[in-house]
PDB file of C-alpha atoms in Angstrom:
ATOM      1  CA  GLY W   1      50.574 158.112 165.945  1.00  0.00           C
ATOM      2  CA  GLU W   2      53.609 159.107 163.969  1.00  0.00           C
ATOM      3  CA  ASP W   3      53.112 162.281 161.937  1.00  0.00           C
ATOM      4  CA  VAL W   4      54.651 163.578 158.761  1.00  0.00           C
ATOM      5  CA  GLU W   5      54.419 167.344 158.667  1.00  0.00           C
ATOM      6  CA  GLN W   6      54.627 169.839 155.832  1.00  0.00           C
ATOM      7  CA  SER W   7      53.925 173.526 155.538  1.00  0.00           C
ATOM      8  CA  LEU W   8      50.555 174.082 153.911  1.00  0.00           C
ATOM      9  CA  PHE W   9      51.366 176.649 151.280  1.00  0.00           C
ATOM     10  CA  LEU W  10      54.261 178.016 149.243  1.00  0.00           C
ATOM     11  CA  SER W  11      54.190 180.767 146.645  1.00  0.00           C
ATOM     12  CA  VAL W  12      57.084 181.498 144.285  1.00  0.00           C
ATOM     13  CA  ARG W  13      57.695 183.466 141.122  1.00  0.00           C
ATOM     14  CA  GLU W  14      58.244 181.697 137.844  1.00  0.00           C
ATOM     15  CA  GLY W  15      61.951 181.022 137.313  1.00  0.00           C
ATOM     16  CA  ASP W  16      62.802 181.035 141.011  1.00  0.00           C
ATOM     17  CA  SER W  17      63.653 177.937 143.020  1.00  0.00           C
ATOM     18  CA  SER W  18      61.071 176.329 145.266  1.00  0.00           C
ATOM     19  CA  VAL W  19      61.956 174.478 148.435  1.00  0.00           C
ATOM     20  CA  ILE W  20      59.313 172.282 150.018  1.00  0.00           C
ATOM     21  CA  ASN W  21      60.060 170.907 153.464  1.00  0.00           C
ATOM     22  CA  CYS W  22      58.926 167.814 155.303  1.00  0.00           C
ATOM     23  CA  THR W  23      59.594 166.541 158.804  1.00  0.00           C
ATOM     24  CA  TYR W  24      58.918 163.054 160.033  1.00  0.00           C
ATOM     25  CA  THR W  25      59.172 161.378 163.395  1.00  0.00           C
ATOM     26  CA  ASP W  26      59.919 157.701 162.733  1.00  0.00           C
ATOM     27  CA  SER W  27      63.641 156.991 162.610  1.00  0.00           C
ATOM     28  CA  SER W  28      63.014 153.573 161.063  1.00  0.00           C
ATOM     29  CA  SER W  29      62.025 155.081 157.721  1.00  0.00           C
ATOM     30  CA  THR W  30      63.669 153.219 154.873  1.00  0.00           C
ATOM     31  CA  TYR W  31      62.555 155.163 151.827  1.00  0.00           C
ATOM     32  CA  LEU W  32      61.189 158.670 151.506  1.00  0.00           C
ATOM     33  CA  TYR W  33      59.206 159.836 148.514  1.00  0.00           C
ATOM     34  CA  TRP W  34      57.936 162.997 146.895  1.00  0.00           C
ATOM     35  CA  TYR W  35      54.642 162.896 145.010  1.00  0.00           C
ATOM     36  CA  LYS W  36      52.866 165.561 142.965  1.00  0.00           C
ATOM     37  CA  GLN W  37      49.090 165.854 142.804  1.00  0.00           C
ATOM     38  CA  GLU W  38      47.312 168.093 140.332  1.00  0.00           C
ATOM     39  CA  PRO W  39      43.672 169.123 140.928  1.00  0.00           C
ATOM     40  CA  GLY W  40      41.248 166.203 140.780  1.00  0.00           C
ATOM     41  CA  ALA W  41      43.975 163.736 139.905  1.00  0.00           C
ATOM     42  CA  GLY W  42      45.913 160.925 141.498  1.00  0.00           C
ATOM     43  CA  LEU W  43      49.508 161.098 142.654  1.00  0.00           C
ATOM     44  CA  GLN W  44      52.538 161.135 140.427  1.00  0.00           C
ATOM     45  CA  LEU W  45      55.822 159.888 141.856  1.00  0.00           C
ATOM     46  CA  LEU W  46      58.493 162.540 141.348  1.00  0.00           C
ATOM     47  CA  THR W  47      61.468 161.024 143.095  1.00  0.00           C
ATOM     48  CA  TYR W  48      62.511 158.981 146.098  1.00  0.00           C
ATOM     49  CA  ILE W  49      65.552 158.616 148.300  1.00  0.00           C
ATOM     50  CA  PHE W  50      66.897 155.745 150.355  1.00  0.00           C
ATOM     51  CA  SER W  51      67.435 156.591 153.995  1.00  0.00           C
ATOM     52  CA  ASN W  52      71.212 156.104 153.865  1.00  0.00           C
ATOM     53  CA  MET W  53      71.569 158.832 151.241  1.00  0.00           C
ATOM     54  CA  ASP W  54      71.958 162.534 151.927  1.00  0.00           C
ATOM     55  CA  MET W  55      71.096 163.905 148.527  1.00  0.00           C
ATOM     56  CA  LYS W  56      69.641 162.888 145.218  1.00  0.00           C
ATOM     57  CA  GLN W  57      69.402 165.038 142.112  1.00  0.00           C
ATOM     58  CA  ASP W  58      67.212 164.367 139.113  1.00  0.00           C
ATOM     59  CA  GLN W  59      67.121 167.136 136.508  1.00  0.00           C
ATOM     60  CA  ARG W  60      65.370 170.114 138.147  1.00  0.00           C
ATOM     61  CA  LEU W  61      64.668 168.207 141.354  1.00  0.00           C
ATOM     62  CA  THR W  62      67.034 167.942 144.305  1.00  0.00           C
ATOM     63  CA  VAL W  63      66.145 165.957 147.399  1.00  0.00           C
ATOM     64  CA  LEU W  64      68.016 166.567 150.627  1.00  0.00           C
ATOM     65  CA  LEU W  65      67.710 164.255 153.606  1.00  0.00           C
ATOM     66  CA  ASN W  66      68.902 165.060 157.103  1.00  0.00           C
ATOM     67  CA  LYS W  67      68.305 161.825 158.925  1.00  0.00           C
ATOM     68  CA  LYS W  68      69.545 163.182 162.241  1.00  0.00           C
ATOM     69  CA  ASP W  69      66.933 165.925 162.225  1.00  0.00           C
ATOM     70  CA  LYS W  70      64.381 163.771 160.366  1.00  0.00           C
ATOM     71  CA  HIS W  71      64.053 166.492 157.754  1.00  0.00           C
ATOM     72  CA  LEU W  72      63.448 166.024 154.047  1.00  0.00           C
ATOM     73  CA  SER W  73      63.301 168.731 151.413  1.00  0.00           C
ATOM     74  CA  LEU W  74      62.497 168.985 147.733  1.00  0.00           C
ATOM     75  CA  ARG W  75      64.066 171.762 145.707  1.00  0.00           C
ATOM     76  CA  ILE W  76      62.612 172.564 142.302  1.00  0.00           C
ATOM     77  CA  ALA W  77      64.949 174.668 140.190  1.00  0.00           C
ATOM     78  CA  ASP W  78      63.601 177.155 137.630  1.00  0.00           C
ATOM     79  CA  THR W  79      60.033 176.672 138.829  1.00  0.00           C
ATOM     80  CA  GLN W  80      57.421 176.824 136.069  1.00  0.00           C
ATOM     81  CA  THR W  81      53.668 177.452 136.154  1.00  0.00           C
ATOM     82  CA  GLY W  82      53.169 173.776 135.344  1.00  0.00           C
ATOM     83  CA  ASP W  83      54.770 172.941 138.671  1.00  0.00           C
ATOM     84  CA  SER W  84      51.772 174.408 140.498  1.00  0.00           C
ATOM     85  CA  ALA W  85      50.259 171.483 142.401  1.00  0.00           C
ATOM     86  CA  ILE W  86      50.148 169.862 145.812  1.00  0.00           C
ATOM     87  CA  TYR W  87      53.320 168.076 146.828  1.00  0.00           C
ATOM     88  CA  PHE W  88      53.277 165.210 149.309  1.00  0.00           C
ATOM     89  CA  CYS W  89      56.207 163.642 151.041  1.00  0.00           C
ATOM     90  CA  ALA W  90      55.768 160.054 152.145  1.00  0.00           C
ATOM     91  CA  GLU W  91      57.770 157.609 154.175  1.00  0.00           C
ATOM     92  CA  LYS W  92      58.024 153.880 154.261  1.00  0.00           C
ATOM     93  CA  ARG W  93      58.949 152.429 157.611  1.00  0.00           C
ATOM     94  CA  THR W  94      60.848 149.295 158.493  1.00  0.00           C
ATOM     95  CA  GLY W  95      58.388 146.551 159.245  1.00  0.00           C
ATOM     96  CA  GLY W  96      55.541 148.571 157.823  1.00  0.00           C
ATOM     97  CA  GLY W  97      55.033 146.293 154.882  1.00  0.00           C
ATOM     98  CA  ASN W  98      54.424 148.247 151.731  1.00  0.00           C
ATOM     99  CA  LYS W  99      52.407 150.983 153.372  1.00  0.00           C
ATOM    100  CA  LEU W 100      53.307 154.601 152.930  1.00  0.00           C
ATOM    101  CA  THR W 101      52.597 157.335 155.451  1.00  0.00           C
ATOM    102  CA  PHE W 102      51.880 160.595 153.679  1.00  0.00           C
ATOM    103  CA  GLY W 103      52.562 164.115 154.802  1.00  0.00           C
ATOM    104  CA  THR W 104      49.910 166.777 155.005  1.00  0.00           C
ATOM    105  CA  GLY W 105      50.749 168.195 151.581  1.00  0.00           C
ATOM    106  CA  THR W 106      52.121 171.562 150.435  1.00  0.00           C
ATOM    107  CA  GLN W 107      50.214 173.642 147.912  1.00  0.00           C
ATOM    108  CA  LEU W 108      52.748 175.224 145.546  1.00  0.00           C
ATOM    109  CA  LYS W 109      51.574 178.245 143.616  1.00  0.00           C
ATOM    110  CA  VAL W 110      53.787 179.608 140.874  1.00  0.00           C
ATOM    111  CA  GLU W 111      53.130 183.206 139.902  1.00  0.00           C
ATOM    112  CA  LEU W 112      54.180 184.994 136.745  1.00  0.00           C
TER     113      LEU W 112
ATOM    114  CA  GLY U   1      55.738 154.040 133.092  1.00  0.00           C
ATOM    115  CA  ALA U   2      53.146 151.716 134.550  1.00  0.00           C
ATOM    116  CA  VAL U   3      49.527 152.810 134.283  1.00  0.00           C
ATOM    117  CA  VAL U   4      46.786 152.363 136.843  1.00  0.00           C
ATOM    118  CA  SER U   5      43.296 153.070 135.599  1.00  0.00           C
ATOM    119  CA  GLN U   6      40.598 153.993 138.107  1.00  0.00           C
ATOM    120  CA  HIS U   7      36.903 154.248 137.252  1.00  0.00           C
ATOM    121  CA  PRO U   8      34.665 156.084 137.556  1.00  0.00           C
ATOM    122  CA  SER U   9      36.415 159.413 137.967  1.00  0.00           C
ATOM    123  CA  ARG U  10      33.327 160.975 139.476  1.00  0.00           C
ATOM    124  CA  VAL U  11      30.107 159.543 140.828  1.00  0.00           C
ATOM    125  CA  ILE U  12      27.063 161.091 142.454  1.00  0.00           C
ATOM    126  CA  CYS U  13      24.660 158.779 144.225  1.00  0.00           C
ATOM    127  CA  LYS U  14      21.714 158.855 146.569  1.00  0.00           C
ATOM    128  CA  SER U  15      22.075 158.056 150.223  1.00  0.00           C
ATOM    129  CA  GLY U  16      21.617 154.342 150.901  1.00  0.00           C
ATOM    130  CA  THR U  17      22.872 153.109 147.558  1.00  0.00           C
ATOM    131  CA  SER U  18      26.114 151.226 146.926  1.00  0.00           C
ATOM    132  CA  VAL U  19      28.912 152.404 144.690  1.00  0.00           C
ATOM    133  CA  LYS U  20      31.668 150.296 143.139  1.00  0.00           C
ATOM    134  CA  ILE U  21      35.036 151.769 142.209  1.00  0.00           C
ATOM    135  CA  GLU U  22      37.443 149.828 140.004  1.00  0.00           C
ATOM    136  CA  CYS U  23      41.213 149.965 139.993  1.00  0.00           C
ATOM    137  CA  ARG U  24      43.047 148.259 137.143  1.00  0.00           C
ATOM    138  CA  SER U  25      46.732 147.876 136.417  1.00  0.00           C
ATOM    139  CA  LEU U  26      46.893 148.158 132.631  1.00  0.00           C
ATOM    140  CA  ASP U  27      50.387 147.038 131.720  1.00  0.00           C
ATOM    141  CA  PHE U  28      51.607 145.133 134.751  1.00  0.00           C
ATOM    142  CA  GLN U  29      50.426 142.627 137.321  1.00  0.00           C
ATOM    143  CA  ALA U  30      49.755 143.909 140.813  1.00  0.00           C
ATOM    144  CA  THR U  31      49.893 141.540 143.749  1.00  0.00           C
ATOM    145  CA  THR U  32      49.077 144.333 146.136  1.00  0.00           C
ATOM    146  CA  MET U  33      46.802 147.315 145.757  1.00  0.00           C
ATOM    147  CA  PHE U  34      46.093 150.028 148.284  1.00  0.00           C
ATOM    148  CA  TRP U  35      42.974 152.104 148.782  1.00  0.00           C
ATOM    149  CA  TYR U  36      43.202 155.623 150.152  1.00  0.00           C
ATOM    150  CA  ARG U  37      40.723 158.270 151.105  1.00  0.00           C
ATOM    151  CA  GLN U  38      41.445 161.967 150.800  1.00  0.00           C
ATOM    152  CA  PHE U  39      39.397 164.812 152.220  1.00  0.00           C
ATOM    153  CA  PRO U  40      39.650 168.293 150.677  1.00  0.00           C
ATOM    154  CA  LYS U  41      43.006 169.911 151.308  1.00  0.00           C
ATOM    155  CA  GLN U  42      44.112 166.974 153.426  1.00  0.00           C
ATOM    156  CA  SER U  43      46.533 164.116 153.073  1.00  0.00           C
ATOM    157  CA  LEU U  44      45.838 160.584 151.954  1.00  0.00           C
ATOM    158  CA  MET U  45      44.638 158.190 154.597  1.00  0.00           C
ATOM    159  CA  LEU U  46      45.240 154.508 153.939  1.00  0.00           C
ATOM    160  CA  MET U  47      42.009 152.553 154.235  1.00  0.00           C
ATOM    161  CA  ALA U  48      43.068 149.040 153.359  1.00  0.00           C
ATOM    162  CA  THR U  49      45.625 146.850 151.660  1.00  0.00           C
ATOM    163  CA  SER U  50      44.283 144.485 149.046  1.00  0.00           C
ATOM    164  CA  ASN U  51      46.156 141.298 148.173  1.00  0.00           C
ATOM    165  CA  GLU U  52      45.221 139.170 145.183  1.00  0.00           C
ATOM    166  CA  GLY U  53      43.352 136.052 146.210  1.00  0.00           C
ATOM    167  CA  SER U  54      43.120 136.859 149.897  1.00  0.00           C
ATOM    168  CA  LYS U  55      41.161 139.048 152.269  1.00  0.00           C
ATOM    169  CA  ALA U  56      41.992 142.698 152.472  1.00  0.00           C
ATOM    170  CA  THR U  57      43.723 144.123 155.510  1.00  0.00           C
ATOM    171  CA  TYR U  58      41.889 147.132 156.878  1.00  0.00           C
ATOM    172  CA  GLU U  59      43.395 150.000 158.816  1.00  0.00           C
ATOM    173  CA  GLN U  60      42.158 150.723 162.293  1.00  0.00           C
ATOM    174  CA  GLY U  61      38.856 152.553 162.272  1.00  0.00           C
ATOM    175  CA  VAL U  62      37.845 151.513 158.753  1.00  0.00           C
ATOM    176  CA  GLU U  63      34.634 149.478 158.631  1.00  0.00           C
ATOM    177  CA  LYS U  64      35.277 146.413 156.511  1.00  0.00           C
ATOM    178  CA  ASP U  65      31.566 145.712 156.100  1.00  0.00           C
ATOM    179  CA  LYS U  66      31.022 149.177 154.714  1.00  0.00           C
ATOM    180  CA  PHE U  67      34.030 149.325 152.432  1.00  0.00           C
ATOM    181  CA  LEU U  68      34.134 145.979 150.649  1.00  0.00           C
ATOM    182  CA  ILE U  69      37.327 145.209 148.792  1.00  0.00           C
ATOM    183  CA  ASN U  70      37.755 142.475 146.229  1.00  0.00           C
ATOM    184  CA  HIS U  71      41.073 141.695 144.531  1.00  0.00           C
ATOM    185  CA  ALA U  72      40.015 138.853 142.288  1.00  0.00           C
ATOM    186  CA  SER U  73      42.806 139.048 139.742  1.00  0.00           C
ATOM    187  CA  LEU U  74      46.334 140.364 139.389  1.00  0.00           C
ATOM    188  CA  THR U  75      45.071 143.367 137.475  1.00  0.00           C
ATOM    189  CA  LEU U  76      41.843 144.351 139.198  1.00  0.00           C
ATOM    190  CA  SER U  77      40.781 145.455 142.653  1.00  0.00           C
ATOM    191  CA  THR U  78      37.382 146.902 143.481  1.00  0.00           C
ATOM    192  CA  LEU U  79      36.160 149.012 146.376  1.00  0.00           C
ATOM    193  CA  THR U  80      32.435 148.984 147.059  1.00  0.00           C
ATOM    194  CA  VAL U  81      31.020 151.618 149.363  1.00  0.00           C
ATOM    195  CA  THR U  82      27.873 149.978 150.708  1.00  0.00           C
ATOM    196  CA  SER U  83      24.838 151.936 151.858  1.00  0.00           C
ATOM    197  CA  ALA U  84      26.623 155.194 151.196  1.00  0.00           C
ATOM    198  CA  HIS U  85      25.871 158.243 153.313  1.00  0.00           C
ATOM    199  CA  PRO U  86      26.848 161.886 152.875  1.00  0.00           C
ATOM    200  CA  GLU U  87      29.766 161.463 155.279  1.00  0.00           C
ATOM    201  CA  ASP U  88      31.252 158.930 152.840  1.00  0.00           C
ATOM    202  CA  SER U  89      31.647 161.697 150.279  1.00  0.00           C
ATOM    203  CA  SER U  90      35.353 161.939 149.568  1.00  0.00           C
ATOM    204  CA  PHE U  91      38.097 161.440 147.006  1.00  0.00           C
ATOM    205  CA  TYR U  92      39.148 157.793 146.821  1.00  0.00           C
ATOM    206  CA  ILE U  93      42.487 156.825 145.290  1.00  0.00           C
ATOM    207  CA  CYS U  94      43.976 153.422 144.597  1.00  0.00           C
ATOM    208  CA  SER U  95      47.594 152.479 144.080  1.00  0.00           C
ATOM    209  CA  ALA U  96      49.268 149.303 142.889  1.00  0.00           C
ATOM    210  CA  ARG U  97      52.578 147.558 143.429  1.00  0.00           C
ATOM    211  CA  GLU U  98      53.997 145.587 140.544  1.00  0.00           C
ATOM    212  CA  LEU U  99      54.402 141.818 140.872  1.00  0.00           C
ATOM    213  CA  GLY U 100      57.960 140.754 141.540  1.00  0.00           C
ATOM    214  CA  LYS U 101      59.122 144.103 142.804  1.00  0.00           C
ATOM    215  CA  THR U 102      60.943 143.980 146.103  1.00  0.00           C
ATOM    216  CA  GLU U 103      60.552 146.546 148.806  1.00  0.00           C
ATOM    217  CA  SER U 104      63.878 148.099 147.866  1.00  0.00           C
ATOM    218  CA  GLY U 105      63.166 151.195 145.859  1.00  0.00           C
ATOM    219  CA  GLU U 106      59.769 150.000 144.827  1.00  0.00           C
ATOM    220  CA  LYS U 107      57.356 152.397 143.301  1.00  0.00           C
ATOM    221  CA  LEU U 108      53.669 152.569 143.792  1.00  0.00           C
ATOM    222  CA  PHE U 109      51.581 153.615 140.817  1.00  0.00           C
ATOM    223  CA  PHE U 110      48.462 155.619 141.548  1.00  0.00           C
ATOM    224  CA  GLY U 111      45.101 155.799 139.870  1.00  0.00           C
ATOM    225  CA  SER U 112      43.593 159.166 138.996  1.00  0.00           C
ATOM    226  CA  GLY U 113      41.080 158.987 141.817  1.00  0.00           C
ATOM    227  CA  THR U 114      37.300 158.870 142.180  1.00  0.00           C
ATOM    228  CA  GLN U 115      35.316 161.771 143.581  1.00  0.00           C
ATOM    229  CA  LEU U 116      32.288 160.332 145.373  1.00  0.00           C
ATOM    230  CA  SER U 117      29.426 162.631 146.279  1.00  0.00           C
ATOM    231  CA  VAL U 118      26.549 161.171 148.284  1.00  0.00           C
ATOM    232  CA  LEU U 119      23.364 163.238 148.310  1.00  0.00           C
TER     233      LEU U 119
END
């Protein structure tokens, strides 16, 4: 099947920038999403990007999309302890209905 | 933003019993709801797509007779784990798509999840 891969773990110091990476294999992806999951909770949509865009910025969040390399990243500026969570990228594919394929998740730990 | 309420948040049951999980859209109507399963430190795996008034569509490998889905109204979908066994222990999450929203830029709203533990 088609996989969406993420690195498992990222540790940063408070105030630094965090960059979480995601690679996908299906070139027919239409939308790509970033979700945040805190312990024992559901998913919170952070941001999304349409596949014909290269970049989207929303306050502290910057999404970069390299469609040629099928690479998506999420940059969190001025990372805070409250940003500690698991971050999932997800893709929606052409013809896939409304289903999302989720990445493996990246555990972000913010240290003081 | 739109709110999806999922209950219960945690349930412990004996092997062989059935457990019902509810997913409600509180301030919008949801034509489509999705049920996911998540194992510890793993990603979400889509189990089935639930459409109001019709049969659910199950993903390959998911037993429809074991995981019964009912989407009887535009605001409620239920997942019943029948004759639960320890291997069914997992975190179950629902999500909902708002009525009238097109695929372009749509957002899915997620419930807070249900941790099922089968003894």
